Amino acid sequence: QRQMCIRDRDNPVKLWDVETGNEIHTFTEHGSKVTSVCFSPDGKSIATGSVDTVIRIWDVDTKQIIYTLKEHTFQVTSVQYATNGQYLA
């Protein structure tokens, strides 16, 4: 299944099925504007960064938060997985 993740203008991050054009899920847990969305290289997780200074890692299958990073003191403007999928920058 080919999937795409985008930030809606009203803020939630939405997961879409590329082949059918159907929305699969809406992630709404960030408290502020989401600034970055990135799939892991294996496609099993999604990282989201936000103006609320939080990075969340989501499981693509369960749609649940795997991990929340709250150590940032400023808004998160970009998230990107390393090519091996073991690190997030």
Coordinates of N, CA and C in Angstrom, one line a residue:
Q1 N 0.8 -1.2 0.0 CA 0.0 0.0 0.0 C 0.9 1.2 0.0
R2 N 0.7 2.1 -0.9 CA 1.4 3.4 -1.0 C 0.7 4.4 -0.2
Q3 N 1.4 5.1 0.7 CA 0.8 6.1 1.5 C 1.5 7.4 1.4
M4 N 0.8 8.5 1.7 CA 1.4 9.8 1.7 C 0.8 10.5 3.0
C5 N 1.7 11.4 3.5 CA 1.3 12.1 4.7 C 1.4 13.6 4.5
I6 N 0.4 14.4 4.8 CA 0.5 15.8 4.6 C -0.1 16.5 5.8
R7 N 0.3 17.8 5.9 CA -0.3 18.6 7.0 C -1.4 19.4 6.4
D8 N -2.6 19.3 6.9 CA -3.7 20.0 6.5 C -3.6 21.5 6.9
R9 N -4.2 22.4 6.1 CA -4.1 23.8 6.5 C -4.7 24.1 7.8
D10 N -5.7 23.3 8.3 CA -6.2 23.4 9.6 C -5.4 22.8 10.7
N11 N -4.2 22.3 10.4 CA -3.2 21.8 11.3 C -3.1 20.3 11.4
P12 N -4.1 19.4 11.4 CA -3.8 18.0 11.6 C -3.0 17.4 10.5
V13 N -2.3 16.4 10.8 CA -1.5 15.6 9.8 C -2.4 14.5 9.3
K14 N -2.5 14.3 8.0 CA -3.4 13.3 7.5 C -2.6 12.3 6.7
L15 N -3.0 11.0 6.9 CA -2.4 9.9 6.2 C -3.3 9.5 5.1
W16 N -2.8 9.4 3.8 CA -3.7 9.1 2.7 C -3.2 7.9 2.0
D17 N -4.1 7.1 1.4 CA -3.8 6.0 0.5 C -3.6 6.6 -0.9
V18 N -2.4 6.5 -1.5 CA -2.1 7.2 -2.7 C -2.9 6.5 -3.9
E19 N -3.1 5.2 -3.8 CA -3.8 4.5 -4.9 C -5.3 4.8 -5.0
T20 N -5.9 4.9 -3.8 CA -7.4 5.1 -3.8 C -7.8 6.5 -3.6
G21 N -6.8 7.3 -3.1 CA -7.2 8.7 -2.8 C -8.0 8.9 -1.5
N22 N -8.1 7.8 -0.7 CA -8.9 7.9 0.5 C -8.0 8.3 1.7
E23 N -8.6 9.1 2.6 CA -7.9 9.4 3.8 C -7.9 8.2 4.7
I24 N -6.8 7.8 5.3 CA -6.7 6.7 6.2 C -6.8 7.1 7.6
H25 N -6.2 8.2 8.0 CA -6.2 8.6 9.4 C -5.8 10.1 9.5
T26 N -6.3 10.7 10.6 CA -5.9 12.1 11.0 C -5.2 12.0 12.3
F27 N -4.0 12.6 12.4 CA -3.3 12.7 13.6 C -3.5 14.1 14.2
T28 N -4.0 14.2 15.4 CA -4.4 15.5 15.9 C -3.8 15.9 17.2
E29 N -2.8 15.1 17.7 CA -2.3 15.3 19.0 C -1.4 16.5 19.2
H30 N -0.8 17.1 18.2 CA 0.0 18.2 18.4 C -0.8 19.4 18.8
G31 N -0.3 20.2 19.7 CA -1.0 21.4 20.2 C -1.0 22.6 19.4
S32 N 0.0 22.6 18.4 CA 0.2 23.8 17.6 C 0.4 23.3 16.1
K33 N 0.7 24.3 15.3 CA 1.0 24.0 13.9 C 2.1 23.0 13.7
V34 N 1.8 22.0 12.9 CA 2.8 21.0 12.5 C 3.7 21.6 11.4
T35 N 5.0 21.6 11.5 CA 5.9 22.2 10.6 C 6.6 21.2 9.7
S36 N 6.6 19.9 10.1 CA 7.4 18.9 9.3 C 6.8 17.5 9.5
V37 N 6.8 16.8 8.4 CA 6.3 15.4 8.5 C 7.3 14.5 7.7
C38 N 7.7 13.4 8.2 CA 8.6 12.5 7.5 C 8.4 11.0 7.8
F39 N 8.4 10.2 6.7 CA 8.3 8.8 6.9 C 9.7 8.2 7.2
S40 N 9.7 7.2 8.0 CA 11.0 6.5 8.2 C 11.4 5.7 6.9
P41 N 12.6 5.4 6.7 CA 13.0 4.8 5.4 C 12.3 3.4 5.2
D42 N 11.9 2.7 6.2 CA 11.2 1.4 6.1 C 9.7 1.6 6.0
G43 N 9.2 2.9 6.1 CA 7.8 3.2 6.0 C 7.0 2.8 7.2
K44 N 7.6 2.3 8.3 CA 6.8 1.8 9.4 C 6.5 2.9 10.4
S45 N 7.1 4.0 10.4 CA 6.8 5.1 11.3 C 6.8 6.5 10.6
I46 N 6.2 7.4 11.3 CA 6.2 8.8 10.8 C 6.7 9.7 11.9
A47 N 7.5 10.7 11.6 CA 7.9 11.7 12.6 C 7.2 13.0 12.2
T48 N 6.7 13.7 13.2 CA 6.1 15.0 13.0 C 6.8 16.0 14.0
G49 N 7.1 17.2 13.5 CA 7.6 18.2 14.3 C 6.6 19.4 14.3
S50 N 6.6 20.2 15.4 CA 5.6 21.2 15.6 C 6.1 22.5 16.2
V51 N 5.4 23.5 16.1 CA 5.6 24.8 16.7 C 5.5 24.6 18.3
D52 N 4.8 23.6 18.7 CA 4.7 23.3 20.1 C 5.9 22.8 20.8
T53 N 7.0 22.7 20.0 CA 8.4 22.3 20.4 C 8.5 20.7 20.6
V54 N 7.5 20.0 20.1 CA 7.5 18.6 20.3 C 7.6 17.8 19.0
I55 N 8.4 16.7 19.1 CA 8.5 15.8 18.0 C 7.8 14.5 18.4
R56 N 6.9 14.0 17.6 CA 6.2 12.7 17.9 C 6.6 11.7 16.8
I57 N 6.7 10.5 17.3 CA 7.0 9.4 16.4 C 5.7 8.5 16.4
W58 N 5.2 8.2 15.2 CA 3.9 7.4 15.1 C 4.2 6.1 14.4
D59 N 3.5 5.1 14.9 CA 3.4 3.8 14.2 C 2.4 3.9 13.1
V60 N 2.9 3.6 11.9 CA 2.0 3.7 10.7 C 0.8 2.7 10.8
D61 N 1.1 1.5 11.2 CA 0.0 0.5 11.3 C -1.0 0.7 12.4
T62 N -0.6 1.0 13.6 CA -1.5 1.2 14.7 C -2.0 2.6 14.8
K63 N -1.3 3.6 14.2 CA -1.7 5.0 14.3 C -1.5 5.6 15.7
Q64 N -0.7 4.9 16.5 CA -0.4 5.3 17.9 C 0.9 6.0 18.0
I65 N 1.1 6.8 19.0 CA 2.4 7.5 19.3 C 3.3 6.4 19.8
I66 N 4.5 6.3 19.2 CA 5.5 5.4 19.7 C 6.4 6.1 20.8
Y67 N 6.7 7.4 20.5 CA 7.6 8.2 21.3 C 7.3 9.6 21.1
T68 N 7.5 10.4 22.2 CA 7.4 11.8 22.2 C 8.6 12.5 22.7
L69 N 9.2 13.4 21.9 CA 10.4 14.1 22.3 C 10.0 15.5 22.7
K70 N 10.3 15.9 24.0 CA 9.9 17.2 24.5 C 11.0 18.1 24.9
E71 N 12.2 17.7 24.5 CA 13.4 18.4 25.0 C 13.7 19.7 24.3
H72 N 13.1 20.0 23.2 CA 13.4 21.2 22.5 C 12.9 22.5 23.2
T73 N 13.6 23.5 23.1 CA 13.2 24.8 23.7 C 12.6 25.7 22.7
F74 N 12.7 25.5 21.4 CA 12.2 26.3 20.4 C 11.3 25.4 19.5
Q75 N 10.6 26.0 18.6 CA 9.7 25.2 17.7 C 10.6 24.3 16.8
V76 N 10.0 23.2 16.4 CA 10.7 22.3 15.5 C 10.3 22.6 14.1
T77 N 11.3 23.0 13.3 CA 11.0 23.4 11.9 C 11.2 22.3 10.9
S78 N 11.9 21.2 11.3 CA 12.2 20.2 10.3 C 12.5 18.9 11.0
V79 N 12.0 17.8 10.5 CA 12.4 16.4 11.0 C 12.8 15.6 9.8
Q80 N 13.8 14.8 10.0 CA 14.3 13.9 8.9 C 15.0 12.7 9.5
Y81 N 14.6 11.5 9.0 CA 15.3 10.3 9.4 C 16.6 10.1 8.7
A82 N 17.6 9.5 9.4 CA 18.8 9.1 8.7 C 18.5 8.0 7.8
T83 N 19.3 7.8 6.8 CA 19.0 6.7 5.8 C 18.9 5.3 6.4
N84 N 19.6 5.1 7.5 CA 19.5 3.8 8.1 C 18.2 3.7 9.0
G85 N 17.5 4.8 9.2 CA 16.3 4.8 10.1 C 16.5 4.8 11.6
Q86 N 17.8 4.8 12.0 CA 18.1 4.7 13.4 C 18.2 6.0 14.1
Y87 N 18.3 7.1 13.4 CA 18.4 8.4 14.0 C 17.4 9.4 13.3
L88 N 17.1 10.4 14.1 CA 16.3 11.5 13.6 C 16.9 12.8 13.8
A89 N 16.9 13.7 12.8 CA 17.6 15.0 12.9 C 16.5 16.0 12.7

